[in-house]
Amino acid sequence: MEVPGTIRAVRITEHGGPERLELVEVAVPVPREGEVLVRVGAVALNNTDLWTREGSYGRPGAPDALSGWRGPIDFPRIQGADVVGRVVAVGVDAEESLLGRRMLVDPAIHDSGGPGANPVGLMGSERDGGYAEYVTVPMERVHDVTESPLTDEQLAALPIAYGTALGMIERGGAEEGGTVVVSGASGGVGLALVQLARERGARVLAISSGSKIDSVREAGAHHVVDRAQGIVEQIRTVAPEGIDIVLDVIAGDFSGEGLPLLREGGRWVVAGALGGYDVNFDVRRLYLHNNRIIGSAMHAPRHFDLLVDLARRAGIQPVVAATFPLEQAARTQEELARREHVGKIVMHP
Ligand SMILES: NC(=O)c1ccc[n+]([C@@H]2O[C@H](COP(=O)([O-])OP(=O)(O)OC[C@H]3O[C@@H](n4cnc5c(N)ncnc54)[C@H](OP(=O)(O)O)[C@@H]3O)[C@@H](O)[C@H]2O)c1
């Protein structure tokens, strides 16, 4: 396949509002040793795109400092972690057999090569991502999904949202027959949690709001509580026996007030803080009941392998809320920030 000399990409050169996203013409990236060049078929958006652009992650001891999730961002940066596309060129020592194959990209940069390695970087944050027509990726991060019945849009919905959800479920030890609570359930990660926990045979209680409640129920939740009306009381009413695992992307007051919902040995897995990062709770509720709080950042390689298997056999049907062209990246991020959608928002380069 002919690769052009220049490509269109959307990049940021400093932290700020959506107006910082600029459409530019840049030289096509050249795959380095062990890398491949992927023509982007679809790229999905994530909350991390907003926080990275804004610099909203803070730093230890300076919660309001402008920062990416791992520290300072090296500008200019092309955003976009969730990429599916075809390999169109390979670098030195990369496998030529990958040429022409449709690939799901694992966007994480891990701290070691082991199956349980920790993510310490991310495409679109610590290296350029898929808000572009082409992107380079290390060969070992691309996974062949050529035969998957899922569309490019559905596949692009998977890496961060479903990878994070699988990481939470695996780290929390979700078991068949257990009762789980999912917060932020209409969002990308939340809906993935609902679908995956249901697929594992858990009883799924979800938290959502307004008109999105019906969609969350359709995605597989056994019961949905409205976060506008006393979340903890509603959950206690439908699950008086207590909760095995809370899969939480909201934190804030919900974590502090909700901790006593856990039954003996229960786990609270937290992966997001849309409701606030400063959490107060009564520590006695933790140790007197052998409860655990587990922080969960994205996925380990072994979680991504599970995800690729699901993608290949369409074991999950990701929900795509809307698609936009790359030129409308700013509008697309604003759409994500409105949080009126259910599922994933995707762009086409
Ligand atoms: N740890 C990780 O590796 C990791 C990876 C991916 C994402 N995350 C984090 O997980 C969170 C969710 O990400 P996402 O991509 O799923 O976001 P999303 O698609 O925007 O969905 C978030 C959902 O949470 C609910 N919500 C929003 N603001 C809320 C608030 N103040 N209080 C309570 N509920 C609220 C809304 O659903 P309802 O209106 O239906 O309640 C919203 O649709 C973010 O904080 C993100 O940074 C973490």
mmCIF file of C-alpha atoms and ligand atoms in Angstrom:
data_model
loop_
_atom_site.group_PDB
_atom_site.id
_atom_site.type_symbol
_atom_site.label_atom_id
_atom_site.label_comp_id
_atom_site.label_asym_id
_atom_site.label_seq_id
_atom_site.Cartn_x
_atom_site.Cartn_y
_atom_site.Cartn_z
ATOM 1 C CA MET A 1 0.000 0.000 0.000
ATOM 2 C CA GLU A 2 1.118 3.527 -0.876
ATOM 3 C CA VAL A 3 1.886 5.572 2.257
ATOM 4 C CA PRO A 4 1.600 9.375 1.813
ATOM 5 C CA GLY A 5 4.431 11.731 2.812
ATOM 6 C CA THR A 6 2.224 13.849 5.043
ATOM 7 C CA ILE A 7 -0.863 13.002 7.069
ATOM 8 C CA ARG A 8 -3.609 14.819 8.948
ATOM 9 C CA ALA A 9 -3.423 14.667 12.706
ATOM 10 C CA VAL A 10 -5.004 16.439 15.666
ATOM 11 C CA ARG A 11 -2.542 17.471 18.343
ATOM 12 C CA ILE A 12 -2.229 19.609 21.459
ATOM 13 C CA THR A 13 0.746 21.863 22.161
ATOM 14 C CA GLU A 14 -0.263 22.837 25.716
ATOM 15 C CA HIS A 15 -2.921 22.058 28.334
ATOM 16 C CA GLY A 16 -6.261 23.829 28.023
ATOM 17 C CA GLY A 17 -9.780 23.708 26.591
ATOM 18 C CA PRO A 18 -11.047 21.968 23.447
ATOM 19 C CA GLU A 19 -9.720 24.893 21.367
ATOM 20 C CA ARG A 20 -6.224 23.517 22.036
ATOM 21 C CA LEU A 21 -6.959 20.633 19.641
ATOM 22 C CA GLU A 22 -5.448 21.688 16.318
ATOM 23 C CA LEU A 23 -5.783 19.895 13.003
ATOM 24 C CA VAL A 24 -2.368 19.872 11.348
ATOM 25 C CA GLU A 25 -0.542 18.296 8.440
ATOM 26 C CA VAL A 26 2.544 16.427 9.701
ATOM 27 C CA ALA A 27 5.114 14.066 8.201
ATOM 28 C CA VAL A 28 3.979 10.457 8.231
ATOM 29 C CA PRO A 29 5.591 8.802 11.280
ATOM 30 C CA VAL A 30 8.311 6.315 10.365
ATOM 31 C CA PRO A 31 8.205 2.976 12.193
ATOM 32 C CA ARG A 32 11.378 2.434 14.202
ATOM 33 C CA GLU A 33 13.067 -0.881 14.886
ATOM 34 C CA GLY A 34 10.455 -3.421 15.981
ATOM 35 C CA GLU A 35 7.556 -1.063 15.201
ATOM 36 C CA VAL A 36 4.762 -1.133 12.637
ATOM 37 C CA LEU A 37 2.877 1.689 10.912
ATOM 38 C CA VAL A 38 -0.904 1.404 11.300
ATOM 39 C CA ARG A 39 -3.443 3.197 9.088
ATOM 40 C CA VAL A 40 -6.085 4.162 11.644
ATOM 41 C CA GLY A 41 -9.536 2.747 10.867
ATOM 42 C CA ALA A 42 -11.241 4.146 13.976
ATOM 43 C CA VAL A 43 -10.180 5.776 17.230
ATOM 44 C CA ALA A 44 -12.369 5.880 20.345
ATOM 45 C CA LEU A 45 -12.404 8.649 22.943
ATOM 46 C CA ASN A 46 -11.880 8.265 26.673
ATOM 47 C CA ASN A 47 -12.147 10.459 29.719
ATOM 48 C CA THR A 48 -8.350 10.414 29.847
ATOM 49 C CA ASP A 49 -8.335 12.402 26.567
ATOM 50 C CA LEU A 50 -10.151 15.216 28.396
ATOM 51 C CA TRP A 51 -8.022 15.084 31.545
ATOM 52 C CA THR A 52 -4.762 14.837 29.557
ATOM 53 C CA ARG A 53 -5.747 17.801 27.394
ATOM 54 C CA GLU A 54 -6.765 19.791 30.491
ATOM 55 C CA GLY A 55 -3.834 18.549 32.587
ATOM 56 C CA SER A 56 -6.303 17.572 35.326
ATOM 57 C CA TYR A 57 -4.454 14.694 36.996
ATOM 58 C CA GLY A 58 -2.554 16.721 39.598
ATOM 59 C CA ARG A 59 0.642 15.518 41.249
ATOM 60 C CA PRO A 60 1.429 13.967 44.632
ATOM 61 C CA GLY A 61 1.257 16.819 47.133
ATOM 62 C CA ALA A 62 -0.098 19.199 44.460
ATOM 63 C CA PRO A 63 -3.579 17.952 43.483
ATOM 64 C CA ASP A 64 -4.292 21.052 41.402
ATOM 65 C CA ALA A 65 -1.024 21.043 39.434
ATOM 66 C CA LEU A 66 -1.334 20.750 35.647
ATOM 67 C CA SER A 67 -0.233 17.242 34.791
ATOM 68 C CA GLY A 68 -0.820 14.168 32.673
ATOM 69 C CA TRP A 69 -1.592 10.899 34.503
ATOM 70 C CA ARG A 70 2.115 9.964 34.777
ATOM 71 C CA GLY A 71 3.509 13.490 35.097
ATOM 72 C CA PRO A 72 4.379 16.214 32.553
ATOM 73 C CA ILE A 73 3.240 15.727 28.947
ATOM 74 C CA ASP A 74 5.872 16.052 26.264
ATOM 75 C CA PHE A 75 4.280 18.503 23.770
ATOM 76 C CA PRO A 76 3.282 18.510 20.953
ATOM 77 C CA ARG A 77 1.244 15.380 21.540
ATOM 78 C CA ILE A 78 -1.240 13.557 19.290
ATOM 79 C CA GLN A 79 -3.968 12.156 21.536
ATOM 80 C CA GLY A 80 -5.963 8.939 21.168
ATOM 81 C CA ALA A 81 -5.376 5.623 22.949
ATOM 82 C CA ASP A 82 -8.030 3.390 21.377
ATOM 83 C CA VAL A 83 -6.936 2.403 17.900
ATOM 84 C CA VAL A 84 -7.882 -0.239 15.394
ATOM 85 C CA GLY A 85 -6.383 -0.237 11.899
ATOM 86 C CA ARG A 86 -4.367 -2.021 9.236
ATOM 87 C CA VAL A 87 -0.593 -2.445 9.189
ATOM 88 C CA VAL A 88 0.765 -0.666 6.090
ATOM 89 C CA ALA A 89 4.529 -0.669 6.765
ATOM 90 C CA VAL A 90 6.979 -2.349 9.119
ATOM 91 C CA GLY A 91 10.263 -1.168 10.607
ATOM 92 C CA VAL A 92 13.531 -3.069 10.821
ATOM 93 C CA ASP A 93 13.074 -6.423 12.601
ATOM 94 C CA ALA A 94 9.269 -6.178 12.570
ATOM 95 C CA GLU A 95 7.337 -9.044 11.008
ATOM 96 C CA GLU A 96 6.368 -8.503 7.367
ATOM 97 C CA SER A 97 3.559 -11.053 7.751
ATOM 98 C CA LEU A 98 1.642 -8.344 9.673
ATOM 99 C CA LEU A 99 1.278 -6.228 6.509
ATOM 100 C CA GLY A 100 -2.370 -5.766 5.565
ATOM 101 C CA ARG A 101 -3.709 -7.332 8.790
ATOM 102 C CA ARG A 102 -6.396 -5.537 10.853
ATOM 103 C CA MET A 103 -4.989 -4.940 14.309
ATOM 104 C CA LEU A 104 -6.314 -4.015 17.743
ATOM 105 C CA VAL A 105 -3.680 -1.913 19.492
ATOM 106 C CA ASP A 106 -2.824 -2.406 23.159
ATOM 107 C CA PRO A 107 -2.233 1.258 24.087
ATOM 108 C CA ALA A 108 -0.484 0.588 27.402
ATOM 109 C CA ILE A 109 3.230 0.930 28.027
ATOM 110 C CA HIS A 110 4.066 -1.582 30.787
ATOM 111 C CA ASP A 111 6.856 -1.646 33.367
ATOM 112 C CA SER A 112 8.027 -5.131 32.412
ATOM 113 C CA GLY A 113 7.397 -7.882 29.906
ATOM 114 C CA GLY A 114 5.506 -10.189 32.276
ATOM 115 C CA PRO A 115 1.787 -11.077 32.014
ATOM 116 C CA GLY A 116 0.996 -9.163 35.224
ATOM 117 C CA ALA A 117 3.043 -6.044 34.364
ATOM 118 C CA ASN A 118 1.795 -2.616 35.492
ATOM 119 C CA PRO A 119 0.828 0.078 32.976
ATOM 120 C CA VAL A 120 3.129 3.098 33.343
ATOM 121 C CA GLY A 121 2.381 4.928 30.106
ATOM 122 C CA LEU A 122 -0.249 5.267 27.430
ATOM 123 C CA MET A 123 -0.573 6.045 23.736
ATOM 124 C CA GLY A 124 -1.900 9.562 23.337
ATOM 125 C CA SER A 125 -0.159 10.565 26.561
ATOM 126 C CA GLU A 126 3.415 9.214 26.802
ATOM 127 C CA ARG A 127 3.656 8.576 23.023
ATOM 128 C CA ASP A 128 1.606 9.758 20.054
ATOM 129 C CA GLY A 129 -1.810 8.183 19.584
ATOM 130 C CA GLY A 130 -4.540 7.675 17.012
ATOM 131 C CA TYR A 131 -6.085 11.127 16.452
ATOM 132 C CA ALA A 132 -4.354 10.832 13.076
ATOM 133 C CA GLU A 133 -4.491 8.968 9.790
ATOM 134 C CA TYR A 134 -1.454 6.856 10.716
ATOM 135 C CA VAL A 135 0.306 5.902 13.954
ATOM 136 C CA THR A 136 3.389 3.846 14.805
ATOM 137 C CA VAL A 137 3.118 1.056 17.384
ATOM 138 C CA PRO A 138 5.603 -1.463 18.812
ATOM 139 C CA MET A 139 5.024 -4.781 17.040
ATOM 140 C CA GLU A 140 4.223 -6.670 20.247
ATOM 141 C CA ARG A 141 1.366 -4.244 21.035
ATOM 142 C CA VAL A 142 -0.720 -5.089 17.940
ATOM 143 C CA HIS A 143 -3.142 -8.035 18.000
ATOM 144 C CA ASP A 144 -4.631 -9.544 14.864
ATOM 145 C CA VAL A 145 -8.424 -9.128 14.728
ATOM 146 C CA THR A 146 -8.753 -9.401 10.944
ATOM 147 C CA GLU A 147 -11.334 -12.177 11.237
ATOM 148 C CA SER A 148 -13.401 -10.587 14.021
ATOM 149 C CA PRO A 149 -17.062 -9.995 13.103
ATOM 150 C CA LEU A 150 -16.912 -6.702 15.003
ATOM 151 C CA THR A 151 -16.690 -3.409 13.072
ATOM 152 C CA ASP A 152 -13.710 -1.059 13.355
ATOM 153 C CA GLU A 153 -15.862 1.248 15.517
ATOM 154 C CA GLN A 154 -16.759 -1.562 17.907
ATOM 155 C CA LEU A 155 -13.171 -2.791 18.106
ATOM 156 C CA ALA A 156 -11.879 0.729 18.796
ATOM 157 C CA ALA A 157 -14.294 0.874 21.727
ATOM 158 C CA LEU A 158 -12.475 -1.971 23.458
ATOM 159 C CA PRO A 159 -8.897 -1.259 24.642
ATOM 160 C CA ILE A 160 -9.240 1.343 27.406
ATOM 161 C CA ALA A 161 -12.861 0.876 28.476
ATOM 162 C CA TYR A 162 -13.046 -2.920 28.297
ATOM 163 C CA GLY A 163 -9.364 -3.354 29.203
ATOM 164 C CA THR A 164 -9.884 -1.237 32.332
ATOM 165 C CA ALA A 165 -13.108 -3.073 33.120
ATOM 166 C CA LEU A 166 -11.424 -6.476 32.768
ATOM 167 C CA GLY A 167 -8.546 -5.262 34.939
ATOM 168 C CA MET A 168 -11.031 -4.199 37.644
ATOM 169 C CA ILE A 169 -12.993 -7.435 37.483
ATOM 170 C CA GLU A 170 -9.864 -9.615 37.555
ATOM 171 C CA ARG A 171 -8.170 -7.617 40.338
ATOM 172 C CA GLY A 172 -11.406 -7.648 42.325
ATOM 173 C CA GLY A 173 -11.893 -11.390 41.812
ATOM 174 C CA ALA A 174 -15.470 -11.318 40.521
ATOM 175 C CA GLU A 175 -17.099 -14.737 40.864
ATOM 176 C CA GLU A 176 -20.142 -16.381 39.423
ATOM 177 C CA GLY A 177 -23.148 -15.808 41.643
ATOM 178 C CA GLY A 178 -21.614 -12.834 43.456
ATOM 179 C CA THR A 179 -23.334 -9.463 43.707
ATOM 180 C CA VAL A 180 -21.485 -6.520 42.153
ATOM 181 C CA VAL A 181 -22.250 -2.814 42.036
ATOM 182 C CA VAL A 182 -21.106 -0.769 39.022
ATOM 183 C CA SER A 183 -20.928 3.035 39.264
ATOM 184 C CA GLY A 184 -20.858 5.401 36.251
ATOM 185 C CA ALA A 185 -22.623 2.543 34.481
ATOM 186 C CA SER A 186 -23.680 4.393 31.318
ATOM 187 C CA GLY A 187 -20.107 5.451 30.516
ATOM 188 C CA GLY A 188 -17.448 3.668 28.514
ATOM 189 C CA VAL A 189 -15.902 1.784 31.433
ATOM 190 C CA GLY A 190 -19.201 1.413 33.295
ATOM 191 C CA LEU A 191 -21.105 -0.201 30.443
ATOM 192 C CA ALA A 192 -18.160 -2.535 29.823
ATOM 193 C CA LEU A 193 -18.259 -3.504 33.513
ATOM 194 C CA VAL A 194 -21.974 -4.234 33.305
ATOM 195 C CA GLN A 195 -21.556 -6.442 30.224
ATOM 196 C CA LEU A 196 -18.445 -8.274 31.465
ATOM 197 C CA ALA A 197 -19.701 -8.847 35.024
ATOM 198 C CA ARG A 198 -22.978 -10.169 33.639
ATOM 199 C CA GLU A 199 -21.072 -12.455 31.267
ATOM 200 C CA ARG A 200 -19.205 -13.845 34.303
ATOM 201 C CA GLY A 201 -22.455 -14.764 35.982
ATOM 202 C CA ALA A 202 -22.575 -12.004 38.589
ATOM 203 C CA ARG A 203 -25.743 -10.298 39.795
ATOM 204 C CA VAL A 204 -25.203 -6.747 38.523
ATOM 205 C CA LEU A 205 -26.567 -3.674 40.315
ATOM 206 C CA ALA A 206 -25.772 -0.518 38.351
ATOM 207 C CA ILE A 207 -25.803 3.191 39.181
ATOM 208 C CA SER A 208 -26.841 5.601 36.445
ATOM 209 C CA SER A 209 -29.068 8.605 35.925
ATOM 210 C CA GLY A 210 -32.107 9.883 34.025
ATOM 211 C CA SER A 211 -32.884 8.620 30.571
ATOM 212 C CA LYS A 212 -29.716 6.470 30.460
ATOM 213 C CA ILE A 213 -31.116 4.024 33.012
ATOM 214 C CA ASP A 214 -33.054 2.010 30.420
ATOM 215 C CA SER A 215 -29.963 1.598 28.213
ATOM 216 C CA VAL A 216 -27.923 0.359 31.178
ATOM 217 C CA ARG A 217 -30.629 -2.210 31.937
ATOM 218 C CA GLU A 218 -30.649 -3.284 28.277
ATOM 219 C CA ALA A 219 -26.869 -3.752 28.441
ATOM 220 C CA GLY A 220 -27.390 -6.415 31.116
ATOM 221 C CA ALA A 221 -27.803 -4.826 34.550
ATOM 222 C CA HIS A 222 -30.245 -6.764 36.747
ATOM 223 C CA HIS A 223 -31.186 -3.606 38.619
ATOM 224 C CA VAL A 224 -30.362 0.078 38.063
ATOM 225 C CA VAL A 225 -30.500 2.706 40.802
ATOM 226 C CA ASP A 226 -30.844 6.393 40.010
ATOM 227 C CA ARG A 227 -27.941 8.367 41.459
ATOM 228 C CA ALA A 228 -30.221 11.376 41.877
ATOM 229 C CA GLN A 229 -31.922 9.658 44.842
ATOM 230 C CA GLY A 230 -29.909 8.243 47.760
ATOM 231 C CA ILE A 231 -27.685 5.604 46.121
ATOM 232 C CA VAL A 232 -26.647 3.747 49.280
ATOM 233 C CA GLU A 233 -30.200 3.332 50.631
ATOM 234 C CA GLN A 234 -31.452 2.047 47.280
ATOM 235 C CA ILE A 235 -28.655 -0.538 47.047
ATOM 236 C CA ARG A 236 -29.248 -1.664 50.626
ATOM 237 C CA THR A 237 -32.919 -2.232 49.790
ATOM 238 C CA VAL A 238 -32.246 -4.412 46.717
ATOM 239 C CA ALA A 239 -29.244 -6.239 48.244
ATOM 240 C CA PRO A 240 -29.774 -6.434 52.020
ATOM 241 C CA GLU A 241 -27.288 -9.339 52.194
ATOM 242 C CA GLY A 242 -24.466 -6.948 51.126
ATOM 243 C CA ILE A 243 -22.190 -6.548 48.132
ATOM 244 C CA ASP A 244 -19.246 -8.752 47.124
ATOM 245 C CA ILE A 245 -17.521 -6.212 44.881
ATOM 246 C CA VAL A 246 -18.066 -2.548 44.086
ATOM 247 C CA LEU A 247 -16.574 -1.624 40.697
ATOM 248 C CA ASP A 248 -16.264 2.137 41.035
ATOM 249 C CA VAL A 249 -15.223 4.920 38.645
ATOM 250 C CA ILE A 250 -16.924 7.730 40.605
ATOM 251 C CA ALA A 251 -15.412 7.691 44.156
ATOM 252 C CA GLY A 252 -16.146 10.975 46.048
ATOM 253 C CA ASP A 253 -19.002 10.811 48.563
ATOM 254 C CA PHE A 254 -20.188 7.508 47.121
ATOM 255 C CA SER A 255 -17.022 5.669 48.261
ATOM 256 C CA GLY A 256 -17.086 7.140 51.742
ATOM 257 C CA GLU A 257 -20.783 6.473 52.326
ATOM 258 C CA GLY A 258 -20.927 3.201 50.411
ATOM 259 C CA LEU A 259 -18.098 1.274 52.080
ATOM 260 C CA PRO A 260 -20.420 -0.315 54.724
ATOM 261 C CA LEU A 261 -22.377 -1.920 51.837
ATOM 262 C CA LEU A 262 -19.590 -4.497 51.476
ATOM 263 C CA ARG A 263 -20.216 -7.874 53.044
ATOM 264 C CA GLU A 264 -17.493 -9.807 54.948
ATOM 265 C CA GLY A 265 -14.356 -10.037 52.777
ATOM 266 C CA GLY A 266 -15.830 -7.673 50.163
ATOM 267 C CA ARG A 267 -13.703 -5.633 47.762
ATOM 268 C CA TRP A 268 -14.020 -2.032 46.601
ATOM 269 C CA VAL A 269 -12.187 -1.628 43.281
ATOM 270 C CA VAL A 270 -11.664 1.988 42.285
ATOM 271 C CA ALA A 271 -10.481 3.157 38.845
ATOM 272 C CA GLY A 272 -11.830 6.693 38.535
ATOM 273 C CA ALA A 273 -12.818 9.758 40.528
ATOM 274 C CA LEU A 274 -15.456 11.636 38.529
ATOM 275 C CA GLY A 275 -17.291 12.385 41.773
ATOM 276 C CA GLY A 276 -14.178 13.647 43.643
ATOM 277 C CA TYR A 277 -10.767 12.294 44.635
ATOM 278 C CA ASP A 278 -10.795 13.364 48.266
ATOM 279 C CA VAL A 279 -12.577 10.497 50.035
ATOM 280 C CA ASN A 280 -13.443 10.162 53.733
ATOM 281 C CA PHE A 281 -14.429 6.847 55.260
ATOM 282 C CA ASP A 282 -14.591 5.152 58.639
ATOM 283 C CA VAL A 283 -11.559 2.844 58.610
ATOM 284 C CA ARG A 284 -13.214 0.543 61.173
ATOM 285 C CA ARG A 285 -15.697 -0.536 58.490
ATOM 286 C CA LEU A 286 -12.662 -1.748 56.522
ATOM 287 C CA TYR A 287 -10.694 -3.774 59.061
ATOM 288 C CA LEU A 288 -13.562 -5.147 61.128
ATOM 289 C CA HIS A 289 -14.989 -6.853 58.019
ATOM 290 C CA ASN A 290 -11.812 -7.903 56.205
ATOM 291 C CA ASN A 291 -12.742 -5.579 53.360
ATOM 292 C CA ARG A 292 -10.202 -4.423 50.817
ATOM 293 C CA ILE A 293 -9.847 -1.301 48.708
ATOM 294 C CA ILE A 294 -8.077 -2.020 45.417
ATOM 295 C CA GLY A 295 -6.730 0.647 43.064
ATOM 296 C CA SER A 296 -6.899 -0.383 39.424
ATOM 297 C CA ALA A 297 -5.060 1.283 36.549
ATOM 298 C CA MET A 298 -5.989 -0.014 33.098
ATOM 299 C CA HIS A 299 -4.989 -3.579 32.301
ATOM 300 C CA ALA A 300 -2.068 -5.959 32.616
ATOM 301 C CA PRO A 301 -0.984 -7.816 29.435
ATOM 302 C CA ARG A 302 -2.832 -10.942 30.626
ATOM 303 C CA HIS A 303 -6.070 -8.923 30.838
ATOM 304 C CA PHE A 304 -5.540 -7.641 27.292
ATOM 305 C CA ASP A 305 -5.101 -11.228 26.070
ATOM 306 C CA LEU A 306 -8.555 -12.011 27.493
ATOM 307 C CA LEU A 307 -9.903 -8.943 25.699
ATOM 308 C CA VAL A 308 -8.383 -9.945 22.348
ATOM 309 C CA ASP A 309 -9.975 -13.364 22.709
ATOM 310 C CA LEU A 310 -13.363 -11.710 23.315
ATOM 311 C CA ALA A 311 -12.809 -9.407 20.306
ATOM 312 C CA ARG A 312 -11.914 -12.268 17.969
ATOM 313 C CA ARG A 313 -15.037 -14.257 18.761
ATOM 314 C CA ALA A 314 -17.280 -11.209 19.262
ATOM 315 C CA GLY A 315 -17.887 -12.445 22.800
ATOM 316 C CA ILE A 316 -18.978 -8.940 23.676
ATOM 317 C CA GLN A 317 -20.949 -6.332 21.684
ATOM 318 C CA PRO A 318 -19.473 -2.905 22.464
ATOM 319 C CA VAL A 319 -22.015 -0.092 22.345
ATOM 320 C CA VAL A 320 -21.000 2.780 20.032
ATOM 321 C CA ALA A 321 -22.909 5.915 21.007
ATOM 322 C CA ALA A 322 -21.839 8.184 18.107
ATOM 323 C CA THR A 323 -19.181 8.625 15.416
ATOM 324 C CA PHE A 324 -17.522 11.840 14.236
ATOM 325 C CA PRO A 325 -14.861 12.763 11.626
ATOM 326 C CA LEU A 326 -11.353 13.530 12.900
ATOM 327 C CA GLU A 327 -11.700 17.197 11.821
ATOM 328 C CA GLN A 328 -14.338 17.565 14.563
ATOM 329 C CA ALA A 329 -12.095 16.372 17.396
ATOM 330 C CA ALA A 330 -12.872 19.419 19.575
ATOM 331 C CA ARG A 331 -16.626 18.996 19.120
ATOM 332 C CA THR A 332 -16.262 15.273 19.760
ATOM 333 C CA GLN A 333 -14.450 15.829 23.062
ATOM 334 C CA GLU A 334 -17.147 18.343 24.065
ATOM 335 C CA GLU A 335 -19.747 15.698 23.316
ATOM 336 C CA LEU A 336 -17.900 13.255 25.588
ATOM 337 C CA ALA A 337 -17.667 15.880 28.346
ATOM 338 C CA ARG A 338 -21.466 16.437 28.216
ATOM 339 C CA ARG A 339 -21.898 12.799 29.310
ATOM 340 C CA GLU A 340 -25.275 12.455 27.680
ATOM 341 C CA HIS A 341 -24.110 9.444 25.685
ATOM 342 C CA VAL A 342 -24.347 5.744 26.488
ATOM 343 C CA GLY A 343 -21.285 3.699 25.517
ATOM 344 C CA LYS A 344 -18.339 4.876 23.409
ATOM 345 C CA ILE A 345 -17.769 7.869 21.133
ATOM 346 C CA VAL A 346 -15.604 7.112 18.095
ATOM 347 C CA MET A 347 -13.825 9.188 15.415
ATOM 348 C CA HIS A 348 -12.850 8.313 11.835
ATOM 349 C CA PRO A 349 -9.690 9.785 10.403
HETATM 350 N N1 LIG B 1 -8.007 3.626 36.152
HETATM 351 C C1 LIG B 1 -7.965 3.560 34.839
HETATM 352 O O1 LIG B 1 -7.099 2.939 34.249
HETATM 353 C C2 LIG B 1 -9.040 4.235 34.041
HETATM 354 C C3 LIG B 1 -9.250 3.910 32.703
HETATM 355 C C4 LIG B 1 -10.312 4.493 32.021
HETATM 356 C C5 LIG B 1 -11.116 5.426 32.677
HETATM 357 N N2 LIG B 1 -10.837 5.744 33.954
HETATM 358 C C6 LIG B 1 -11.667 6.704 34.693
HETATM 359 O O2 LIG B 1 -12.942 6.144 34.873
HETATM 360 C C7 LIG B 1 -13.914 7.201 34.877
HETATM 361 C C8 LIG B 1 -15.000 6.885 33.858
HETATM 362 O O3 LIG B 1 -14.437 6.911 32.557
HETATM 363 P P1 LIG B 1 -15.374 6.709 31.284
HETATM 364 O O4 LIG B 1 -14.469 6.772 30.112
HETATM 365 O O5 LIG B 1 -16.228 5.516 31.480
HETATM 366 O O6 LIG B 1 -16.259 8.022 31.361
HETATM 367 P P2 LIG B 1 -17.629 8.372 30.633
HETATM 368 O O7 LIG B 1 -17.815 7.536 29.419
HETATM 369 O O8 LIG B 1 -17.671 9.834 30.502
HETATM 370 O O9 LIG B 1 -18.756 7.908 31.705
HETATM 371 C C9 LIG B 1 -18.796 8.341 33.001
HETATM 372 C C10 LIG B 1 -20.222 8.168 33.558
HETATM 373 O O10 LIG B 1 -20.174 8.411 34.956
HETATM 374 C C11 LIG B 1 -21.340 9.095 35.365
HETATM 375 N N3 LIG B 1 -20.937 10.347 36.012
HETATM 376 C C12 LIG B 1 -20.323 11.387 35.442
HETATM 377 N N4 LIG B 1 -20.054 12.346 36.358
HETATM 378 C C13 LIG B 1 -20.493 11.863 37.531
HETATM 379 C C14 LIG B 1 -20.501 12.380 38.859
HETATM 380 N N5 LIG B 1 -19.997 13.592 39.164
HETATM 381 N N6 LIG B 1 -21.022 11.633 39.823
HETATM 382 C C15 LIG B 1 -21.532 10.430 39.533
HETATM 383 N N7 LIG B 1 -21.557 9.892 38.294
HETATM 384 C C16 LIG B 1 -21.046 10.606 37.300
HETATM 385 C C17 LIG B 1 -22.181 9.350 34.137
HETATM 386 O O11 LIG B 1 -23.126 8.296 34.048
HETATM 387 P P3 LIG B 1 -24.603 8.387 34.662
HETATM 388 O O12 LIG B 1 -25.120 9.764 34.415
HETATM 389 O O13 LIG B 1 -25.371 7.343 33.945
HETATM 390 O O14 LIG B 1 -24.451 8.099 36.125
HETATM 391 C C18 LIG B 1 -21.188 9.169 33.002
HETATM 392 O O15 LIG B 1 -21.795 8.706 31.820
HETATM 393 C C19 LIG B 1 -13.121 8.473 34.635
HETATM 394 O O16 LIG B 1 -12.810 9.056 35.886
HETATM 395 C C20 LIG B 1 -11.870 8.001 33.966
HETATM 396 O O17 LIG B 1 -10.803 8.890 34.149
HETATM 397 C C21 LIG B 1 -9.833 5.168 34.645
#
